[in-house]
mmCIF file of C-alpha atoms in Angstrom:
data_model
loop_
_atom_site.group_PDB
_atom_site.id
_atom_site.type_symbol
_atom_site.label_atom_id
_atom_site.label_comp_id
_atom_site.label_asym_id
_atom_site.label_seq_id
_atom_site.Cartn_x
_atom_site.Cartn_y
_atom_site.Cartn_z
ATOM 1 C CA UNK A 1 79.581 43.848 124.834
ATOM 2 C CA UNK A 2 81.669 40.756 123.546
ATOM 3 C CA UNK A 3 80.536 41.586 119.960
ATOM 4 C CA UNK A 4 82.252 39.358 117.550
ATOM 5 C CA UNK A 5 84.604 36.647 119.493
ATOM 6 C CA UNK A 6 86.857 34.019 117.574
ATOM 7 C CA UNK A 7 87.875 31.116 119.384
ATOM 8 C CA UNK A 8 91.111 29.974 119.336
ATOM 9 C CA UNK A 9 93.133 32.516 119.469
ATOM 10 C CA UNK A 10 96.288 30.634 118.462
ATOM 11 C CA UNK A 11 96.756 27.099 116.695
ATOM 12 C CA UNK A 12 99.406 24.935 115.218
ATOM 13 C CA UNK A 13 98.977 22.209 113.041
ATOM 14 C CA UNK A 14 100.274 19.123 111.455
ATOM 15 C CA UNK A 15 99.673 19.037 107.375
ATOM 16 C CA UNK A 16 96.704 17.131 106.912
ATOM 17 C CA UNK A 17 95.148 17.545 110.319
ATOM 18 C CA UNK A 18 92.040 18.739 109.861
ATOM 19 C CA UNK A 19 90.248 21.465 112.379
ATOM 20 C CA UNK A 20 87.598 24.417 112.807
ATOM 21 C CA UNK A 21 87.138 27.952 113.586
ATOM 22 C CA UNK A 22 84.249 28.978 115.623
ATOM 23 C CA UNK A 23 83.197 32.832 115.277
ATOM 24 C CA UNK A 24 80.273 33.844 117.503
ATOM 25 C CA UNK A 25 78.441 36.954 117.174
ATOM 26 C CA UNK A 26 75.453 38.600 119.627
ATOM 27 C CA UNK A 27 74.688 41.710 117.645
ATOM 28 C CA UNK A 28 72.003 39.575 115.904
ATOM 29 C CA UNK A 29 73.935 40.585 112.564
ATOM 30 C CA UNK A 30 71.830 38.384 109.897
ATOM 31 C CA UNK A 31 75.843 39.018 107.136
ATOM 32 C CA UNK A 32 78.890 36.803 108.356
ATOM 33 C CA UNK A 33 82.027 36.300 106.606
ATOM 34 C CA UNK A 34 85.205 35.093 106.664
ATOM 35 C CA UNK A 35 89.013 36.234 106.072
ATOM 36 C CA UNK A 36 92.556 35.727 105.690
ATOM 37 C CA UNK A 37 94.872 37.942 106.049
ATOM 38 C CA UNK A 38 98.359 37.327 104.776
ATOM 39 C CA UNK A 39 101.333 40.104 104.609
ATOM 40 C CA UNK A 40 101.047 42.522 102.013
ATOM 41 C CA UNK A 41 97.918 40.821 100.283
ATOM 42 C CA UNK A 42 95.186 42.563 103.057
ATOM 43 C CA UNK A 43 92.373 40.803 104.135
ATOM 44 C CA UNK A 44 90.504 38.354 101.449
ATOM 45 C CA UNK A 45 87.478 36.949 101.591
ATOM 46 C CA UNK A 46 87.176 33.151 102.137
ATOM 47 C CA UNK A 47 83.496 32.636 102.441
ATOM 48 C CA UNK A 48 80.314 34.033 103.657
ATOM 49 C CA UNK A 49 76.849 33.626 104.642
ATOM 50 C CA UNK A 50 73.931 36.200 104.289
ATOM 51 C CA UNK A 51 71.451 33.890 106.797
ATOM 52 C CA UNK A 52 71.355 31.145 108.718
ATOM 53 C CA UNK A 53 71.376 27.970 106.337
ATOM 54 C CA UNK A 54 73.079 29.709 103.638
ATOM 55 C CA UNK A 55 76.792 30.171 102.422
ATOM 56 C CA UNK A 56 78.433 31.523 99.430
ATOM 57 C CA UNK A 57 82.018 31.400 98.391
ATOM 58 C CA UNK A 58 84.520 34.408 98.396
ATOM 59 C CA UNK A 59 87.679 35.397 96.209
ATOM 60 C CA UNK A 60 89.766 32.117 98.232
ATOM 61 C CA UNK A 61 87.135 29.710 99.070
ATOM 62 C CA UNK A 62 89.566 26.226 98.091
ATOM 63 C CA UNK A 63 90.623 23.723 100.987
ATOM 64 C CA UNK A 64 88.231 25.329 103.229
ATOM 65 C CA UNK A 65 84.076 24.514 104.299
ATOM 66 C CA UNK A 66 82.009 26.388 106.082
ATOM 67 C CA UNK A 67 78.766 26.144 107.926
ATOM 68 C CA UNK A 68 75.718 28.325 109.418
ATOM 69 C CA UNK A 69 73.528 26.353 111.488
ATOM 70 C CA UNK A 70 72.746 28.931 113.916
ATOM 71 C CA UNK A 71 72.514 33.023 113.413
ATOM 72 C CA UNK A 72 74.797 33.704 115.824
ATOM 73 C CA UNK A 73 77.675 31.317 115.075
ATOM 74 C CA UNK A 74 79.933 30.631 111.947
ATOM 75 C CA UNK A 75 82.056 27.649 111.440
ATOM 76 C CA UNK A 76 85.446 27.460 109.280
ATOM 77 C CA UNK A 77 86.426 24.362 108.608
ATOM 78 C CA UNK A 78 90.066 22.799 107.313
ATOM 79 C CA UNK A 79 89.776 19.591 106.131
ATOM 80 C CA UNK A 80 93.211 18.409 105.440
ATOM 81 C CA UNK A 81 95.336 21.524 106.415
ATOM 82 C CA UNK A 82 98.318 22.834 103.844
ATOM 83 C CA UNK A 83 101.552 24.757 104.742
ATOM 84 C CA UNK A 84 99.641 27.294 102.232
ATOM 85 C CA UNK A 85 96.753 28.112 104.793
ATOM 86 C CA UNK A 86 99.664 29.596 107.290
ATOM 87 C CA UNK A 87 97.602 32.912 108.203
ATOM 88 C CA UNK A 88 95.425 34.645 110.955
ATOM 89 C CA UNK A 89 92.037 34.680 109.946
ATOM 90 C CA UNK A 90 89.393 37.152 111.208
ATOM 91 C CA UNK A 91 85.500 36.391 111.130
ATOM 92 C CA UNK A 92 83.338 39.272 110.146
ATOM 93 C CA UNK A 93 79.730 40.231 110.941
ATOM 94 C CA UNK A 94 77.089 43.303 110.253
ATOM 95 C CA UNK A 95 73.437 43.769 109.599
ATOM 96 C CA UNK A 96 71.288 43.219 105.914
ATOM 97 C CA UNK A 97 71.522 46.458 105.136
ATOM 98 C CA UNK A 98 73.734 48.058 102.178
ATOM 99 C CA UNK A 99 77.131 49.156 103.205
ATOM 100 C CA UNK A 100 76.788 48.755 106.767
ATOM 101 C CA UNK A 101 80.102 48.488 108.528
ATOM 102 C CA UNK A 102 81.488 44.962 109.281
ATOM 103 C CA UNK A 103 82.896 44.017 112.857
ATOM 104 C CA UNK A 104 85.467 42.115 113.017
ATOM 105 C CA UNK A 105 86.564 39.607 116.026
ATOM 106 C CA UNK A 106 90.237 39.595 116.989
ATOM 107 C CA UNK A 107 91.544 36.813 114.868
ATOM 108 C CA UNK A 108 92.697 33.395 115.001
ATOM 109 C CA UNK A 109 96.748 33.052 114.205
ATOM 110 C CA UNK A 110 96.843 29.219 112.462
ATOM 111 C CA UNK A 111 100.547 27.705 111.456
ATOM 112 C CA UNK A 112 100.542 24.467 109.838
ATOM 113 C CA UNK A 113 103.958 22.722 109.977
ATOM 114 C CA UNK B 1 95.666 40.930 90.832
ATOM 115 C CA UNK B 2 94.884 43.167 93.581
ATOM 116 C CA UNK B 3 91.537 45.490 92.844
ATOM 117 C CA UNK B 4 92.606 47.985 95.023
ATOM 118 C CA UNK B 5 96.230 49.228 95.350
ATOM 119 C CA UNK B 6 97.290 50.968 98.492
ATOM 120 C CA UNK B 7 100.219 53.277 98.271
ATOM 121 C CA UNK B 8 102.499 53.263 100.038
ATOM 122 C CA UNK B 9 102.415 49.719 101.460
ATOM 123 C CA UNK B 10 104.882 51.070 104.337
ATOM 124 C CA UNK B 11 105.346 54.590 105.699
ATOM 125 C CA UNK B 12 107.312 56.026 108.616
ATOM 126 C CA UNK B 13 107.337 59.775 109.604
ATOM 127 C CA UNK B 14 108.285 61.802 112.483
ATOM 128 C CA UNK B 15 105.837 63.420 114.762
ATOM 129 C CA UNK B 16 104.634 66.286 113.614
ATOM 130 C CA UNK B 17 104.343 65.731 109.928
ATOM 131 C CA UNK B 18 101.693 65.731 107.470
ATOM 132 C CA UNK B 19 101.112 62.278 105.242
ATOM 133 C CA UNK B 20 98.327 60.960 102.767
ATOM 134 C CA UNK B 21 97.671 57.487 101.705
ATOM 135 C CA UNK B 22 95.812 56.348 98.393
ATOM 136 C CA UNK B 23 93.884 53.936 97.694
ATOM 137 C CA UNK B 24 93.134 53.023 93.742
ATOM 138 C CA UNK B 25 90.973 51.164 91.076
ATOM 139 C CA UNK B 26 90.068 50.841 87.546
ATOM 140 C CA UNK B 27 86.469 49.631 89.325
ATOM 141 C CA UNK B 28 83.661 51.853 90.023
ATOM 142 C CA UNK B 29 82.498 51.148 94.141
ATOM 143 C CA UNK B 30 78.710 51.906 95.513
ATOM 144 C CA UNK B 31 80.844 53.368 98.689
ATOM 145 C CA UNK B 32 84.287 52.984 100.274
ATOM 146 C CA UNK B 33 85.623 52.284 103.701
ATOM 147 C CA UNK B 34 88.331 52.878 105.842
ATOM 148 C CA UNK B 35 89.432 50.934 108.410
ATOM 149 C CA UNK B 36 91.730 51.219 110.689
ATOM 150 C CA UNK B 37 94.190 47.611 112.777
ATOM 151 C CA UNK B 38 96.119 47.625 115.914
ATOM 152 C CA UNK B 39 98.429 44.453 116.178
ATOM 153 C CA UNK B 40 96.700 41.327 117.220
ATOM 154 C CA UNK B 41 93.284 42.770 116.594
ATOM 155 C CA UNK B 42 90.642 42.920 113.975
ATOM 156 C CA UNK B 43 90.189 46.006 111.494
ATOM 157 C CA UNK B 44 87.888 49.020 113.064
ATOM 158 C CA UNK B 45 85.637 50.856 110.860
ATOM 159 C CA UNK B 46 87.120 54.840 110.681
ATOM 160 C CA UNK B 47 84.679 55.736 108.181
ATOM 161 C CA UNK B 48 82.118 55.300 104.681
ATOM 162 C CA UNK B 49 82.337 57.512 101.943
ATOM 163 C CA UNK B 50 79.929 57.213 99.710
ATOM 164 C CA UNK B 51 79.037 60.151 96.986
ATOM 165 C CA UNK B 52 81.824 61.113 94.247
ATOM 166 C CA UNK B 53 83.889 63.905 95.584
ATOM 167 C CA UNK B 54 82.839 63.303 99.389
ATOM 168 C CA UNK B 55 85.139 64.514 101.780
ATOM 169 C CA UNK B 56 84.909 63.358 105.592
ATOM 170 C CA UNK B 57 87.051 65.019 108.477
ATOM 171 C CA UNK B 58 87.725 62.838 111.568
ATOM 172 C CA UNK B 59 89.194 65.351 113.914
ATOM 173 C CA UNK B 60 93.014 65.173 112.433
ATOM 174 C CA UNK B 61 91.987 62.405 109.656
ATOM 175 C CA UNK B 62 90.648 63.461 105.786
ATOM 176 C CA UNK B 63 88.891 61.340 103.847
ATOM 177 C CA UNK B 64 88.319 61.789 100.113
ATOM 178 C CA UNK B 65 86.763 59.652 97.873
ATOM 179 C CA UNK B 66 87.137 60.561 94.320
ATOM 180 C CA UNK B 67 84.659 61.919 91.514
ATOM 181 C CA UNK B 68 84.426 58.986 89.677
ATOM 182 C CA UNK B 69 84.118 57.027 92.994
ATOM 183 C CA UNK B 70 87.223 54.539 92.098
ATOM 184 C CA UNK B 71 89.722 56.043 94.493
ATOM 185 C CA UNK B 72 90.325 57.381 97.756
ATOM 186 C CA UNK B 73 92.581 59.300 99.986
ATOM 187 C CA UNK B 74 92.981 59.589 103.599
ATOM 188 C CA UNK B 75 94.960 62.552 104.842
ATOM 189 C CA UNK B 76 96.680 62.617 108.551
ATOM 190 C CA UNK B 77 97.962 66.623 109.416
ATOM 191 C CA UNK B 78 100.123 66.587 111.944
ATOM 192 C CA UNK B 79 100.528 63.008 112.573
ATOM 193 C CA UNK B 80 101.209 61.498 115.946
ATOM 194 C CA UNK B 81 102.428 58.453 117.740
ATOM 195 C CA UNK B 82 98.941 57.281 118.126
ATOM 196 C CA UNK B 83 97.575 57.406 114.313
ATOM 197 C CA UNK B 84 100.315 54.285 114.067
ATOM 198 C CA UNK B 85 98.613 50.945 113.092
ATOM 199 C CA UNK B 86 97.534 49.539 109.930
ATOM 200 C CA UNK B 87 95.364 51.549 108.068
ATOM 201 C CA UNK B 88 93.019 49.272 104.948
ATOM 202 C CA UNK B 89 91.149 50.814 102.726
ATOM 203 C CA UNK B 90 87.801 48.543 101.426
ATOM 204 C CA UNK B 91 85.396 48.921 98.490
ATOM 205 C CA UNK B 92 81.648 47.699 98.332
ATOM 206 C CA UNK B 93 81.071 45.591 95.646
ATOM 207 C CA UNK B 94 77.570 44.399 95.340
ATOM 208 C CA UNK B 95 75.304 44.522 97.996
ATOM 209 C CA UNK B 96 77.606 43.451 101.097
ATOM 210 C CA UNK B 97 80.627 41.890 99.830
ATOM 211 C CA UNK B 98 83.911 44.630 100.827
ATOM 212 C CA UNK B 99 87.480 44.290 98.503
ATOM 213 C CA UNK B 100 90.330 45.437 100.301
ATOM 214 C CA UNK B 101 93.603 46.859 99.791
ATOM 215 C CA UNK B 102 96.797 45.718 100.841
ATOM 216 C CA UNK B 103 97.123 47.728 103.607
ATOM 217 C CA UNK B 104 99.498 51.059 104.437
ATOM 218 C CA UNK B 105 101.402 50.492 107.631
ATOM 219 C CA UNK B 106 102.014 53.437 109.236
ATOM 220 C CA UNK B 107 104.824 54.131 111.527
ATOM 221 C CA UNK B 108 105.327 57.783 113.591
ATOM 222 C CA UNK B 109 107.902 58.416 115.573
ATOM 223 C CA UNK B 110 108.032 60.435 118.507
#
């Protein structure tokens, strides 16, 4: 079972370049979300969607976009990348019901110069 | 601010030896969880408590979550090599959204 799978697995990037994350899910998980996770500060929420077609922002939702456009796939998107957004970033997915555990792909490490 | 505060942040033992981590708020949560990272992967669910007082045992691992549901403890008795990794505790706010803490990384040495 690939479960939740992040692709790429490593990027560097210029300030200002602009790029996206592509998380992929086939548990049919309706909840996706997004993370950084930056040393000593644990993981925080970026943004997240409870369906296809719909987002909502998180705690750290500034310099970054997302989309849904299918169920199974979740899109982060940098615009103009900042030294700032230096972090591995982990996509998240579980099912519409309360408190159901999330699963998490293996993360995407992302260094802007 | 952090919601939830982890202590310690960093923690090395020798084999053998009994530790506990805790995991606090001024915040009421519906449940908690614990999860459980290995380097270079994502964070694995170890367990959900969610009644005040609840305590879960995962063979070696002890999970308490406190009466007035704003803090939690995970104990490890005799720890080993293995249990290393970084350990997060998370609280459910709302209906999905999780807060987490800043993580305890755990260290034993052989």
């Amino acid at each position: 079972n690939a479960g939740v799978t992040q692709t790429p697995k490593f990027r560097v990037l210029k300030t200002g370049q602009s790029m996206t994350l592509l998380c992929a899910q086939d548990m049919n998980h309706e909840y996706m979300y997004w993370y950084r996770q930056d040393p000593g500060m644990g993981l925080r929420l970026i943004h997240y969607s409870v369906g296809e077609g719909t987002t909502a922002k998180g705690e750290v939702p500034d310099g970054y976009n997302v989309s849904r456009l299918k169920k199974q796939n979740f899109l982060l998107g940098l615009e103009s990348a900042a030294p700032s957004q230096t972090s591995v970033y982990f996509c998240a997915s579980n099912l519409q019901v309360r408190g159901q555990p999330q699963h998490f792909g293996d993360g995407t490490r992302l260094s802007i110069l | 601010t952090q919601l939830l505060e982890q202590s310690p942040q960093f923690l090395s033992i020798q084999e053998g030896e009994n530790l506990t981590v805790y995991c606090n708020s001024s915040s009421v949560f519906s449940s908690l969880q614990w999860y459980r990272q290995e380097p270079g992967e994502g964070p694995v669910l170890l367990v959900t408590v969610v009644t005040g007082g609840e305590v879960k045992k995962l063979k070696r691992l002890t999970f308490q979550f406190g009466d007035a549901r704003k803090d939690s403890s995970l104990h490890i008795t005799a720890a080993q090599p293995g249990d290393t990794g970084l350990y997060l505790c998370a609280g459910l706010q709302g209906a999905q959204k999780l807060v987490f803490g800043q993580g305890t990384r755990l260290t034993i040495n052989p």
